[in-house]
Coordinates of C-alpha atoms in Angstrom, one line a residue:
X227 CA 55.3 -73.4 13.2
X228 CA 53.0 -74.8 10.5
X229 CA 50.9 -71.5 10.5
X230 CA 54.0 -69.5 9.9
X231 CA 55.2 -72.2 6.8
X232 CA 52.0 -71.2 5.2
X233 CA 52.0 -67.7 5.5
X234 CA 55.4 -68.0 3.6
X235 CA 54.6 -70.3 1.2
X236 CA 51.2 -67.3 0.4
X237 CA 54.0 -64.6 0.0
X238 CA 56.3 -66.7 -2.4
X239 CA 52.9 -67.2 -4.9
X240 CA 52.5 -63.4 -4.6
X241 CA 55.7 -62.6 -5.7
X242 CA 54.8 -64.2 -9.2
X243 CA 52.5 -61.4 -10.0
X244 CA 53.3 -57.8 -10.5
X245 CA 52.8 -55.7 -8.2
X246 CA 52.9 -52.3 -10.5
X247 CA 49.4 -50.6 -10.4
X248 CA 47.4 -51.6 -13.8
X249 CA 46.6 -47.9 -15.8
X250 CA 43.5 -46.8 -15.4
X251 CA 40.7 -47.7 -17.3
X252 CA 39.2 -45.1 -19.3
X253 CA 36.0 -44.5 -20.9
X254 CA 34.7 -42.3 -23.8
X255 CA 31.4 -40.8 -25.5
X256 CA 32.8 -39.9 -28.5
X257 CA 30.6 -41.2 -31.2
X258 CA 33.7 -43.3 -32.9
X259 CA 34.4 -45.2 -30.0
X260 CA 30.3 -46.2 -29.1
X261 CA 29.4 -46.2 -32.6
X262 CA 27.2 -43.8 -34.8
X263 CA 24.2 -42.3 -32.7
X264 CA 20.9 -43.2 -34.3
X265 CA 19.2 -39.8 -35.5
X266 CA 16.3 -38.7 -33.8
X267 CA 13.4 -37.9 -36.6
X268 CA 12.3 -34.7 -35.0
X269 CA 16.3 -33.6 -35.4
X270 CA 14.7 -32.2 -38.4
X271 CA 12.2 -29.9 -37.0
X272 CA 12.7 -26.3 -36.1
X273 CA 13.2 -26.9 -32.2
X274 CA 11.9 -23.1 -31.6
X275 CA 8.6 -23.8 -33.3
X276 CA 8.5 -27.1 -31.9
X277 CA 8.5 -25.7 -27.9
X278 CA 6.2 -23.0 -29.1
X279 CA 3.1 -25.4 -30.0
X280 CA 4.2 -27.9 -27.3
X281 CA 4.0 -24.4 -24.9
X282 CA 0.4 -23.3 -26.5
X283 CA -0.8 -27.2 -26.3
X284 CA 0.0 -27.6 -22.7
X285 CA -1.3 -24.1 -21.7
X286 CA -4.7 -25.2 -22.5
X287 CA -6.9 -25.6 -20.0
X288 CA -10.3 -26.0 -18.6
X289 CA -12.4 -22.2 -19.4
X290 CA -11.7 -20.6 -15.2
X291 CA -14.8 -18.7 -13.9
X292 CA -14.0 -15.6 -11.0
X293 CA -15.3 -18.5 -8.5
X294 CA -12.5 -21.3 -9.5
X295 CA -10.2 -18.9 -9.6
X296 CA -11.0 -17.7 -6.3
X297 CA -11.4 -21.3 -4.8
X298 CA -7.8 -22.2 -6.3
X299 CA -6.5 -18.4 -4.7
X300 CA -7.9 -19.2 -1.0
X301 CA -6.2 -23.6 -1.2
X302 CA -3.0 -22.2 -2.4
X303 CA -2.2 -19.1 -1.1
X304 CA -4.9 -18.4 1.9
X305 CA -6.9 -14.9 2.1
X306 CA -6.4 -12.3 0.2
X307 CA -3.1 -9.9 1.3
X308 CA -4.3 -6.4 1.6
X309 CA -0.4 -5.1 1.8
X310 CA 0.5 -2.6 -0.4
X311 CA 3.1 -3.5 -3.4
X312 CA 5.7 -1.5 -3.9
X313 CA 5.8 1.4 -5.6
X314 CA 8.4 0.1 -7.7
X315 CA 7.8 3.1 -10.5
X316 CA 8.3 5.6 -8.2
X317 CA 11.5 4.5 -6.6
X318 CA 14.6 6.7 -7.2
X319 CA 11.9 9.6 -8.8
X320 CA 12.4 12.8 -7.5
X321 CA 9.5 15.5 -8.2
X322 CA 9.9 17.7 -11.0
X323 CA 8.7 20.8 -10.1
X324 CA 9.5 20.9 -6.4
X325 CA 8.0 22.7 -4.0
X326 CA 7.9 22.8 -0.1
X327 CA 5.7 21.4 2.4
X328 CA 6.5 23.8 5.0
X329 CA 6.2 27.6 5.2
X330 CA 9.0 29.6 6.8
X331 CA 7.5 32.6 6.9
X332 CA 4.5 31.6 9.4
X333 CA 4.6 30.5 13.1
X334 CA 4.5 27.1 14.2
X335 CA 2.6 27.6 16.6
X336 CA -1.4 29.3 16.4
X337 CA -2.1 32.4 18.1
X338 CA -6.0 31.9 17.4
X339 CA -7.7 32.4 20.6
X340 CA -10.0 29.9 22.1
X341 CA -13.2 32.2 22.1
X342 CA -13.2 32.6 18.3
X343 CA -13.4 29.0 18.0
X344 CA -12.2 26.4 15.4
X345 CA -12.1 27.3 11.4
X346 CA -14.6 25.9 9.2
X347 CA -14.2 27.4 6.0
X348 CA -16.5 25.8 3.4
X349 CA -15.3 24.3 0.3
X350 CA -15.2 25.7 -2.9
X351 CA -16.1 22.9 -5.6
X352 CA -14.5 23.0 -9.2
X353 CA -12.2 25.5 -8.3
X354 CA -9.4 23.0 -8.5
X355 CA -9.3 18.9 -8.5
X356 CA -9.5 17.4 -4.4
X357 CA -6.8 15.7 -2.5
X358 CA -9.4 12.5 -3.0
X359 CA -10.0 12.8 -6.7
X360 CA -5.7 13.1 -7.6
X361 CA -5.2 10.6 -5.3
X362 CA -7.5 8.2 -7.0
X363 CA -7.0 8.7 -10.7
X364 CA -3.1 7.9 -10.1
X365 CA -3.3 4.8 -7.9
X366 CA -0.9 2.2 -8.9
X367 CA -1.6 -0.7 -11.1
X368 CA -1.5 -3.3 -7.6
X369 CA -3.8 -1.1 -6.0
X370 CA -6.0 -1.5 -8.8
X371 CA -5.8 -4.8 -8.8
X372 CA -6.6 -5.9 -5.3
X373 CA -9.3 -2.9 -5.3
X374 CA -11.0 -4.3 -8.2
X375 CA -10.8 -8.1 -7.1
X376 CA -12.3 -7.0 -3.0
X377 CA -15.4 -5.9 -5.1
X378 CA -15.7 -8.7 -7.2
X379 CA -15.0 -10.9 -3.8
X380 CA -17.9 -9.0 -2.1
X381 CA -20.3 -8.9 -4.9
X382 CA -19.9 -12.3 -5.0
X383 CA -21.0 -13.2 -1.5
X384 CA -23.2 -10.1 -1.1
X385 CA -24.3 -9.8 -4.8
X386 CA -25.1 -6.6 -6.4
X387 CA -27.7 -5.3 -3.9
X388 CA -26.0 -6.5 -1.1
X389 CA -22.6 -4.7 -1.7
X390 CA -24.5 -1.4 -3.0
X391 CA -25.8 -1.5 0.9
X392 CA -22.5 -2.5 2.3
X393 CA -20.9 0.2 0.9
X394 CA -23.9 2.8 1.8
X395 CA -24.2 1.7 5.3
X396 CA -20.2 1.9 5.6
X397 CA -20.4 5.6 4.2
X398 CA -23.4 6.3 7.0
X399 CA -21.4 4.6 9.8
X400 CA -18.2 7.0 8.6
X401 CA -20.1 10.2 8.4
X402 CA -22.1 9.9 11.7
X403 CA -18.3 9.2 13.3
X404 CA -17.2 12.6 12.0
X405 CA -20.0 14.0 12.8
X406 CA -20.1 12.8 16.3
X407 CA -16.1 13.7 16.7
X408 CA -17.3 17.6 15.3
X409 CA -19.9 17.7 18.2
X410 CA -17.3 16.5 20.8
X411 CA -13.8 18.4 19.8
X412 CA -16.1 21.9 19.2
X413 CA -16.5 21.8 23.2
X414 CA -12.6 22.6 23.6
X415 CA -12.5 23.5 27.4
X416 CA -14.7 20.4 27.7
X417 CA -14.2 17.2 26.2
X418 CA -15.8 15.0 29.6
X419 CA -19.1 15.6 27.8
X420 CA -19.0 12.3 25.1
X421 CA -21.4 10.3 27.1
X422 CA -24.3 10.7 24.7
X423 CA -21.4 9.5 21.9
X424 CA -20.3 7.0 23.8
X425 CA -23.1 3.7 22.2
X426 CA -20.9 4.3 19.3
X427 CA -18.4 1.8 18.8
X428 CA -16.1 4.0 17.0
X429 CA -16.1 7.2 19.5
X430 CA -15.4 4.4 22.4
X431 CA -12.6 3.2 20.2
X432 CA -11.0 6.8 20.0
X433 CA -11.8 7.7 23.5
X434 CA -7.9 7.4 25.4
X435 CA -7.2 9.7 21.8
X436 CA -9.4 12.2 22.4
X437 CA -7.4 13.0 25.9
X438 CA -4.4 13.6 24.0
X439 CA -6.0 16.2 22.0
X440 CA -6.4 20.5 22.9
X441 CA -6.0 23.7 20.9
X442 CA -8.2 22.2 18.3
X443 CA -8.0 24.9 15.2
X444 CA -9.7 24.3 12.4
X445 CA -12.9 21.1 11.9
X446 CA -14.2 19.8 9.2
X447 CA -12.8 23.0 7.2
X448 CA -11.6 23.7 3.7
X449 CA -8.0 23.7 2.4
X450 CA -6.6 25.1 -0.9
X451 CA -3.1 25.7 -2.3
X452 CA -3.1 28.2 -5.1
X453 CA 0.4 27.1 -6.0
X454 CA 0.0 23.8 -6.9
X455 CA -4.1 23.9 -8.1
X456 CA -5.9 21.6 -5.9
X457 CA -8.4 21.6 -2.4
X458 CA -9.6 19.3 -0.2
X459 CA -11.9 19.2 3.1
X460 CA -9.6 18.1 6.8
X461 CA -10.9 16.6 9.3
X462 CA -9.3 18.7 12.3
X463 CA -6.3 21.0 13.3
X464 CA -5.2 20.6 16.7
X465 CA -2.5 19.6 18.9
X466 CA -1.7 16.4 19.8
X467 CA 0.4 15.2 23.3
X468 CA 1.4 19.1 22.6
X469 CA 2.5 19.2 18.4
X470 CA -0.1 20.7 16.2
X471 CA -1.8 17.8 13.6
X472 CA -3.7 18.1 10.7
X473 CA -5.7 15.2 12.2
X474 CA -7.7 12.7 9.7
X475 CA -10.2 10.2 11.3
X476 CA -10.6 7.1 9.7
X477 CA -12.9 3.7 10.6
X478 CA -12.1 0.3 9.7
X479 CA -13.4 -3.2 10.7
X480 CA -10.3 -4.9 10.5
X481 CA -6.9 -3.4 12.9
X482 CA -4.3 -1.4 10.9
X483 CA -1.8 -1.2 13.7
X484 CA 1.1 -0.2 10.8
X485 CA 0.8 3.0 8.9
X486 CA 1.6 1.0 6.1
X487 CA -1.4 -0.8 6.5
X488 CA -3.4 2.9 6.0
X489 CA -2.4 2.6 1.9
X490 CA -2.4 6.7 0.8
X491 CA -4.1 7.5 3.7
X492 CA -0.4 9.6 5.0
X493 CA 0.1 11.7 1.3
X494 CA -3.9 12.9 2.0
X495 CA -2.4 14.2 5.7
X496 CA 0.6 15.5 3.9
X497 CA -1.1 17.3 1.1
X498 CA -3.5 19.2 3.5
X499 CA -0.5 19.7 5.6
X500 CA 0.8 21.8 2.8
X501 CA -2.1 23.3 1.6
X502 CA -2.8 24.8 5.2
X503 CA 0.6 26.3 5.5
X504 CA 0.6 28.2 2.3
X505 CA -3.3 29.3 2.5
X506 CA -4.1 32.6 3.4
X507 CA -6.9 31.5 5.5
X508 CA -4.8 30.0 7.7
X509 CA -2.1 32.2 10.4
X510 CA -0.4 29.5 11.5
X511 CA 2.0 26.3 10.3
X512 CA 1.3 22.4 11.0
X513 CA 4.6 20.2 11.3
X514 CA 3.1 16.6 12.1
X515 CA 0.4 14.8 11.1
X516 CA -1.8 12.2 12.6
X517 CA -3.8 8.7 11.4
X518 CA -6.3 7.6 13.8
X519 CA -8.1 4.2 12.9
X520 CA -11.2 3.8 15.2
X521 CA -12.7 0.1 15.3
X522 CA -16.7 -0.4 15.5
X523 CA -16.2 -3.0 18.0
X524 CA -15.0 0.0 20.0
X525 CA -11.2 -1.5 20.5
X526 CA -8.7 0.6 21.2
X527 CA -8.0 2.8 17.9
X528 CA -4.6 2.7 16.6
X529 CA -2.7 6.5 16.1
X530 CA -0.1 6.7 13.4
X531 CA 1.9 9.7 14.6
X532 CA 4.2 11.4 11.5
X533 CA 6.6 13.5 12.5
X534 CA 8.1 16.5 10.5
X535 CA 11.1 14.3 8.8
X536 CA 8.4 11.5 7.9
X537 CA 6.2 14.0 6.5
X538 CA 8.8 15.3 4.0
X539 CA 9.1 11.8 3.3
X540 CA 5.5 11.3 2.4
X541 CA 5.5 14.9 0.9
X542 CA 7.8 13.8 -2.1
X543 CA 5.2 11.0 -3.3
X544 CA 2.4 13.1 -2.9
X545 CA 3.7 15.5 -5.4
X546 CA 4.9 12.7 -7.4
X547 CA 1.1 11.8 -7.8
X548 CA 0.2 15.4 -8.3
X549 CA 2.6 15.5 -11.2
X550 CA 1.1 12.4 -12.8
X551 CA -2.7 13.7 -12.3
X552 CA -1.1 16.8 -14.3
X553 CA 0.5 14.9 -17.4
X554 CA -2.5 12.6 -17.6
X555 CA -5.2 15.5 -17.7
X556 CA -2.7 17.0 -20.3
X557 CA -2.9 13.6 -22.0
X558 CA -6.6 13.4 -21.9
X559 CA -7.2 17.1 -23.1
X560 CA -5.1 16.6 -26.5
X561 CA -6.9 15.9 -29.5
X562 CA -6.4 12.8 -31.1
X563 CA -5.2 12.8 -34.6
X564 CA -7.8 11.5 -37.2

């Protein structure tokens, strides 16, 4: 009983205050209710300029050398990505002056017989610029960039000397490969006689490759294409698990198992590709085209097989950077005013 006395004598004290909900407090930043904001003395001062010297003040630094730069490269980011960028100023371009990869009028298939042997038609020099030459007087400003900064990389830990033997001992290994793969694929009914190849890491890399290959049609032979003004110098015609390839060879010491990772390697195969089907030398009509990327080690090479659809593909850019070899040649050839 006396607990419940109290509990009413707490509710009668309540009952003397009001029990309608206060208004809300409310607060304001308005400069007449907090009083006048002191001025800031740099109010004055032209903010633009002002973040311009602060900008140029902060952005100097301690004078960088290629070896900090390279040191503060390799903590942040790691190695080097050999990727190619984007071609970001070729996407949506569509060749002006079009013209087609393939030939209608010719065969797809050869009708060389195997007794006459493969084609090797020399090549003509300054008749017209090379396949190699267009292809590097247009490369992109990336590809510049990480071409020019390997070198500086290698010279760097090889030094001068050292990387002018690098790349003449890499040069030596790729021509002995090619000539070696000349020797082999010129024995067409029989290609069991590569044991005197095989020390070499690279012909032991290509070796499950080589079984794949028959008909071979033209080696080491010359290409031109009157149409569009330039030649170049394939590595081999033949057919490949049955579909005729122009057929370019390359080496490498590090594995390319994308054909991305091959950089313009597919517009060279595409640009022969064309040049074969509309040069007179040549009866017949190639459809694919094949990368093959033989290690030293003598690991299994990896084959980058382009079919007809990806060739067309590939067939756009290259004339893409045949039409900018033209216009800068143009360029170059102009007088400039006085």
């Amino acid at each position: 009983m006396k607990p419940f006395l109290t509990i009413c004598r707490l509710l009668r004290s309540l009952n003397r205050f009001s029990t309608k909900p206060s208004p809300l407090a409310s607060f304001s930043t308005s400069p007449c209710l907090c009083g006048q904001k002191k001025k800031n003395s740099y109010e004055a001062i032209d903010q633009k300029k002002y973040a311009r010297l602060v900008r140029s003040v902060l952005s100097r630094g301690p004078v960088q050398t290629p070896e900090s730069l390279f040191q503060e490269d390799n903590i942040l980011y790691g190695p080097v990505s050999k990727h190619r960028a984007p071609e970001q100023q070729q996407q949506g371009r569509v060749p002006q002056n079009w013209f087609p990869i393939f030939n209608e009028e010719r065969n797809v298939k050869p009708h060389t017989s195997a007794s006459s042997g493969p084609l090797k038609i020399p090549l003509q020099k300054n008749v017209a610029p090379s396949v190699t030459r267009i292809l590097q007087q247009t490369m992109t400003p990336e590809q510049c960039f990480f071409l020019e900064r390997w070198k500086q990389r290698m010279v760097l830990e090889l030094g001068e000397d050292g990387f002018a033997e690098y790349t003449k001992s890499i040069f030596l290994q790729g021509q002995q490969f090619h000539d070696a793969l000349e020797s082999i694929l010129s024995l067409q009914e029989n290609l069991k006689g590569t044991e005197e190849h095989l020390q070499c890491g690279y012909i032991k890399s290509v070796q499950h490759i080589l079984k794949e290959i028959s008909g071979v049609q033209a080696l080491e032979s010359a290409v031109q294409h009157e149409a569009l003004k330039y030649v170049g110098l394939l590595d081999c015609v033949a057919e490949y698990q049955g579909k005729l390839c122009v057929i370019d060879w390359k080496t490498s010491e590090k594995p390319k198992p994308f054909i991305g990772d091959t950089y313009d390697n597919p517009l060279q195969v595409v640009a022969y590709m064309g040049a074969v089907n509309h040069d007179a030398h040549y009866s017949f009509q190639v459809q694919c085209g094949l990368i093959v990327v033989a290690y030293k080690d003598g690991s299994p090479a990896h084959p980058h097989f382009m079919d007809e659809e990806l060739c067309s593909k590939y067939w756009a850019k290259w004339l893409l950077r045949l039409e900018e070899y033209t216009e800068k040649q143009k360029n170059q050839s102009v007088p400039k005013p006085d």
